[in-house]
CSV table of C-alpha atoms in Angstrom, one decimal:
chain,number,residue,atom,x,y,z
A,1,MET,CA,0.0,0.1,0.0
A,2,LYS,CA,1.5,3.3,-1.2
A,3,TYR,CA,0.8,6.2,1.2
A,4,ASP,CA,1.5,9.2,-0.8
A,5,TRP,CA,1.7,12.7,0.7
A,6,ASN,CA,4.3,15.4,1.2
A,7,PRO,CA,5.5,16.3,3.7
A,8,ASN,CA,5.5,13.1,5.8
A,9,ASP,CA,4.8,13.3,9.4
A,10,SER,CA,5.1,11.0,12.3
A,11,ALA,CA,1.7,10.9,13.4
A,12,SER,CA,0.3,9.8,10.1
A,13,ILE,CA,3.0,7.3,9.5
A,14,VAL,CA,2.3,5.4,12.8
A,15,ARG,CA,-1.6,5.7,12.6
A,16,MET,CA,-1.5,4.0,9.0
A,17,ALA,CA,0.9,1.3,10.2
A,18,ILE,CA,-1.4,0.6,13.1
A,19,ALA,CA,-4.4,0.4,10.9
A,20,LEU,CA,-2.6,-2.0,8.3
A,21,LYS,CA,-1.4,-4.3,11.3
A,22,GLU,CA,-4.9,-4.4,12.6
A,23,SER,CA,-6.4,-5.4,9.2
A,24,GLY,CA,-4.9,-9.0,9.8
A,25,ARG,CA,-3.4,-9.0,6.3
A,26,ASP,CA,0.1,-9.2,5.1
A,27,ILE,CA,0.6,-5.8,3.4
A,28,VAL,CA,3.7,-4.1,2.2
A,29,TYR,CA,3.5,-0.4,3.4
A,30,SER,CA,5.3,2.3,1.5
A,31,ILE,CA,5.3,6.0,2.0
A,32,SER,CA,6.0,8.5,-0.5
A,33,ASN,CA,7.2,11.0,-1.7
A,34,SER,CA,9.9,12.5,0.1
A,35,CYS,CA,10.4,11.1,3.4
A,36,PRO,CA,12.7,13.5,5.4
A,37,LEU,CA,15.8,12.4,7.0
A,38,SER,CA,14.1,13.3,10.6
A,39,GLU,CA,11.8,10.3,10.0
A,40,ALA,CA,14.3,7.8,9.5
A,41,VAL,CA,13.6,6.3,13.0
A,42,ARG,CA,9.9,6.0,12.3
A,43,CYS,CA,10.5,4.3,9.0
A,44,LYS,CA,12.7,1.8,10.5
A,45,GLU,CA,10.0,0.8,13.1
A,46,TYR,CA,7.0,0.9,11.1
A,47,VAL,CA,7.6,1.0,7.2
A,48,GLN,CA,8.9,-1.5,4.7
A,49,VAL,CA,9.6,0.8,1.8
A,50,PHE,CA,10.2,4.6,2.1
A,51,ARG,CA,10.9,7.0,-0.7
A,52,THR,CA,14.1,9.1,-0.4
A,53,GLY,CA,13.3,11.8,-2.8
A,54,GLY,CA,10.8,13.3,-5.2
A,55,ASP,CA,9.6,11.9,-8.5
A,56,ILE,CA,12.3,11.4,-11.1
A,57,ARG,CA,12.4,11.7,-15.0
A,58,ALA,CA,14.6,10.2,-17.7
A,59,ARG,CA,17.0,13.2,-17.8
A,60,TRP,CA,20.6,13.1,-17.0
A,61,SER,CA,21.2,16.6,-15.9
A,62,LYS,CA,18.6,19.0,-17.3
A,63,ASP,CA,16.3,21.0,-14.6
A,64,ARG,CA,12.6,20.6,-14.9
A,65,GLU,CA,9.5,20.2,-12.7
A,66,HIS,CA,11.0,16.8,-11.5
A,67,LEU,CA,14.3,15.4,-10.4
A,68,ASN,CA,17.0,14.4,-13.0
A,69,LEU,CA,19.2,11.4,-12.3
A,70,LEU,CA,22.0,13.4,-10.9
A,71,ASP,CA,19.6,14.8,-8.2
A,72,ASN,CA,18.4,11.3,-7.6
A,73,TRP,CA,21.8,10.0,-7.2
A,74,LYS,CA,22.7,12.8,-4.6
A,75,ASN,CA,19.4,12.2,-2.7
A,76,HIS,CA,19.5,8.5,-2.3
A,77,ASN,CA,23.2,8.5,-1.3
A,78,LYS,CA,22.6,11.2,1.3
A,79,TRP,CA,19.6,9.3,2.8
A,80,LEU,CA,21.5,6.1,3.1
A,81,ARG,CA,24.4,7.9,4.7
A,82,GLU,CA,22.6,10.3,7.1
A,83,GLY,CA,19.2,8.6,7.6
A,84,TYR,CA,18.6,4.9,7.6
A,85,GLU,CA,20.2,2.4,5.1
A,86,GLY,CA,17.4,-0.2,5.6
A,87,GLY,CA,17.9,-3.9,6.2
A,88,PRO,CA,15.7,-7.1,5.7
A,89,GLY,CA,12.2,-6.1,5.5
A,90,HIS,CA,13.0,-2.1,5.4
A,91,THR,CA,14.2,-0.7,2.0
A,92,PRO,CA,14.8,2.9,0.9
A,93,ASP,CA,13.0,3.5,-2.4
A,94,ALA,CA,14.6,5.7,-5.1
A,95,ASP,CA,11.6,6.0,-7.2
A,96,PHE,CA,10.7,4.1,-10.6
A,97,LEU,CA,13.2,2.7,-12.9
A,98,MET,CA,13.2,4.9,-16.2
A,99,VAL,CA,13.5,2.1,-18.5
A,100,GLY,CA,10.9,2.1,-21.0
A,101,LEU,CA,10.0,5.8,-20.4
A,102,GLN,CA,12.3,7.1,-22.9
A,103,LYS,CA,11.2,9.7,-25.3
A,104,TYR,CA,13.9,9.7,-27.7
A,105,GLY,CA,15.0,12.9,-29.4
A,106,SER,CA,13.5,14.9,-26.6
A,107,ASP,CA,14.8,16.0,-23.2
A,108,ASP,CA,13.4,13.2,-21.6
A,109,SER,CA,15.7,10.6,-22.9
A,110,LEU,CA,18.9,8.8,-21.7
A,111,THR,CA,21.9,7.3,-23.6
A,112,VAL,CA,22.8,3.8,-23.6
A,113,ASP,CA,25.5,4.5,-21.1
A,114,GLU,CA,23.2,6.6,-18.8
A,115,LEU,CA,20.8,3.7,-18.7
A,116,TYR,CA,23.5,1.4,-17.7
A,117,HIS,CA,24.4,4.1,-15.0
A,118,HIS,CA,20.8,4.4,-13.8
A,119,VAL,CA,20.0,0.6,-13.7
A,120,SER,CA,23.3,-0.2,-11.8
A,121,SER,CA,22.9,2.3,-9.2
A,122,PHE,CA,19.3,0.9,-8.5
A,123,MET,CA,20.8,-2.7,-8.4
A,124,LEU,CA,23.6,-1.9,-6.0
A,125,TRP,CA,21.5,0.2,-3.8
A,126,GLY,CA,18.9,-2.7,-3.4
A,127,THR,CA,16.2,-0.4,-4.0
A,128,PRO,CA,12.8,-1.9,-5.3
A,129,LEU,CA,12.7,-2.4,-9.1
A,130,LEU,CA,9.5,-0.7,-10.1
A,131,LEU,CA,8.4,-0.1,-13.7
A,132,SER,CA,5.8,2.2,-15.0
A,133,CYS,CA,5.8,1.5,-18.7
A,134,ASP,CA,4.3,-0.8,-21.4
A,135,LEU,CA,6.4,-4.1,-21.1
A,136,ASN,CA,5.3,-5.2,-24.5
A,137,ALA,CA,7.0,-2.1,-26.0
A,138,LEU,CA,10.4,-2.6,-24.3
A,139,SER,CA,13.2,-3.0,-26.7
A,140,GLU,CA,15.7,-5.9,-26.6
A,141,PHE,CA,18.2,-3.7,-24.9
A,142,GLU,CA,15.9,-2.5,-22.2
A,143,MET,CA,14.6,-6.0,-21.6
A,144,SER,CA,18.3,-7.0,-21.0
A,145,LEU,CA,18.8,-4.3,-18.4
A,146,LEU,CA,15.9,-5.9,-16.5
A,147,THR,CA,16.7,-9.6,-16.8
A,148,ASN,CA,20.4,-9.8,-16.1
A,149,VAL,CA,20.3,-12.5,-13.5
A,150,GLU,CA,23.7,-11.6,-11.9
A,151,MET,CA,22.7,-7.9,-11.6
A,152,LEU,CA,19.3,-9.1,-10.1
A,153,ASP,CA,20.9,-11.4,-7.6
A,154,ILE,CA,23.0,-8.2,-6.4
A,155,ASN,CA,19.9,-6.2,-6.0
A,156,GLN,CA,18.1,-9.1,-4.1
A,157,ASP,CA,21.0,-10.4,-2.1
A,158,ARG,CA,19.7,-11.6,1.3
A,159,LEU,CA,21.8,-9.4,3.3
A,160,SER,CA,19.7,-6.4,2.1
A,161,LYS,CA,22.4,-4.2,2.6
A,162,PRO,CA,22.6,-1.0,0.3
A,163,ALA,CA,26.0,-0.2,-1.4
A,164,LYS,CA,28.2,2.3,0.4
A,165,HIS,CA,29.0,5.5,-1.6
A,166,TYR,CA,32.7,6.5,-2.1
A,167,ASP,CA,33.7,9.9,-3.9
A,168,HIS,CA,37.0,8.6,-5.7
A,169,GLY,CA,37.5,12.1,-7.2
A,170,ASN,CA,38.0,13.4,-10.7
A,171,GLY,CA,34.3,13.0,-11.6
A,172,ILE,CA,34.2,9.4,-10.6
A,173,GLU,CA,32.2,7.8,-7.8
A,174,LEU,CA,32.0,4.2,-6.3
A,175,LEU,CA,29.2,2.1,-4.8
A,176,VAL,CA,30.4,-0.8,-2.8
A,177,LYS,CA,28.0,-3.5,-1.7
A,178,ASP,CA,28.8,-6.6,0.6
A,179,LEU,CA,27.3,-9.7,-0.5
A,180,SER,CA,25.9,-12.8,1.4
A,181,ASP,CA,28.5,-15.2,-0.3
A,182,GLY,CA,31.2,-13.3,0.9
A,183,SER,CA,32.0,-11.4,-2.2
A,184,ILE,CA,31.8,-7.6,-3.1
A,185,ALA,CA,29.9,-5.9,-5.8
A,186,LEU,CA,31.9,-2.8,-7.1
A,187,GLY,CA,30.3,-0.1,-9.2
A,188,ILE,CA,32.6,2.5,-10.8
A,189,PHE,CA,30.4,5.6,-12.1
A,190,ASN,CA,31.6,8.1,-14.4
A,191,PHE,CA,30.1,11.5,-14.3
A,192,ASN,CA,32.6,13.1,-16.8
A,193,ASN,CA,31.6,13.9,-20.3
A,194,GLU,CA,34.4,11.8,-21.7
A,195,GLU,CA,35.7,8.2,-21.3
A,196,THR,CA,37.8,8.0,-18.2
A,197,SER,CA,40.7,5.6,-17.0
A,198,VAL,CA,40.0,4.6,-13.3
A,199,GLU,CA,42.2,2.6,-10.9
A,200,VAL,CA,40.6,1.5,-7.6
A,201,PRO,CA,43.0,0.4,-4.9
A,202,TRP,CA,42.0,-2.2,-2.6
A,203,SER,CA,42.9,0.1,0.2
A,204,GLU,CA,40.2,2.5,-0.9
A,205,ILE,CA,37.4,0.2,-0.3
A,206,GLY,CA,38.9,-1.7,2.7
A,207,ILE,CA,40.1,-5.1,1.2
A,208,SER,CA,43.5,-6.6,0.4
A,209,GLY,CA,45.1,-9.6,-1.3
A,210,LYS,CA,44.6,-11.1,-4.8
A,211,LYS,CA,41.0,-11.0,-6.1
A,212,ASN,CA,39.3,-12.7,-8.9
A,213,ILE,CA,37.2,-10.1,-11.0
A,214,ARG,CA,34.0,-10.9,-12.8
A,215,ASP,CA,32.2,-8.5,-15.0
A,216,VAL,CA,28.5,-8.7,-13.8
A,217,TRP,CA,26.8,-7.0,-16.8
A,218,ARG,CA,28.9,-9.2,-19.3
A,219,GLN,CA,28.9,-12.3,-17.0
A,220,LYS,CA,32.5,-12.7,-17.8
A,221,ASN,CA,35.6,-13.5,-15.8
A,222,ILE,CA,38.1,-11.0,-16.5
A,223,GLY,CA,41.2,-11.8,-14.5
A,224,THR,CA,42.9,-11.9,-11.3
A,225,TYR,CA,44.1,-8.5,-9.6
A,226,LYS,CA,46.5,-8.1,-6.7
A,227,ASN,CA,46.2,-4.4,-5.1
A,228,ALA,CA,43.7,-2.6,-7.4
A,229,PHE,CA,41.4,-2.9,-10.3
A,230,LYS,CA,41.9,-0.7,-13.3
A,231,THR,CA,39.5,-0.1,-16.2
A,232,MET,CA,38.1,2.4,-18.9
A,233,VAL,CA,34.7,3.8,-18.1
A,234,ARG,CA,32.5,5.5,-20.8
A,235,PRO,CA,31.2,8.9,-20.4
A,236,HIS,CA,28.1,9.0,-17.9
A,237,GLY,CA,28.4,5.3,-17.9
A,238,CYS,CA,29.5,2.5,-15.4
A,239,VAL,CA,31.4,-0.6,-14.7
A,240,VAL,CA,30.0,-3.2,-12.2
A,241,VAL,CA,32.3,-6.0,-11.2
A,242,LYS,CA,32.3,-8.8,-8.6
A,243,ILE,CA,35.1,-9.0,-6.3
A,244,ILE,CA,35.9,-12.6,-5.2
A,245,ASP,CA,38.5,-13.9,-2.8
A,246,LYS,CA,41.1,-16.0,-4.8
C-alpha cells in the first residue's frame, strides 16, 4: 500500500501502520514521496518501503519540474548515509526505474551509457525495481537491463545491505556492496563527459590480497588483480564487477 503525501509526518506514518497491522493481512507499507531524514527512525520501526526523494524523470542533468538522475543519485546516497540504510524488511526507495519511459529525441531521454548508470545504481542500492511502462514495448536492450540474472542477484541479495558510497575524485564515484556469499559488488560510475581511466586501489574500499574479478553485466570473468582494479569507463557510464577472494 503506497501512502503518498508530502511532507510526511510521524503521526500519520504510525497511524496508518497500526491500521494496516490491525487488518490482519500481510501488506507491504510504502510511504512517498519525500521521506525526510528526520523520519528515519519511524521508517525503521513501522515502514517497509520509504521514498528518499521526489519523482524522477529520464533526464541526466536537465532541470525541469521533476528530479533528474544526478539529483536522484545525490538524494538517495545522502539518505543512506545520514538517515537509515535499511535492512531485511525495510528498503529505501529511489523511485521508478526510467527503463521504458524514454522519449527519444526529446529532453526526456537517456543514452545507452546513462541507462547502464541508472539501472546499475538501483541494483547496487538494493532499491525496489519498479516499472511504469508498457512491457510489450520494451526494446531488446531495455529488456536485457531488467533480466540480467547476476545483476538481479546483487539487488536481491539476502543481506539486504545497500551499497556504500565513495567519492573517488575526478568525476568518479563508487558504490560498494557486501554480498551474502562473501564477495563484494563494485560499481564505478563516471560523471565526466569523456571516457575515463579509473584505478581503484583495494585500500580505498577496505580490502586486500589477490582477487578474482567478474564483469557482472557481461557475465564474464576478466582476471585476477592483486592490489587494485583498473578499467576504462565510458562517459556517463559505469562498470560493475564482482570481487571474489582468490
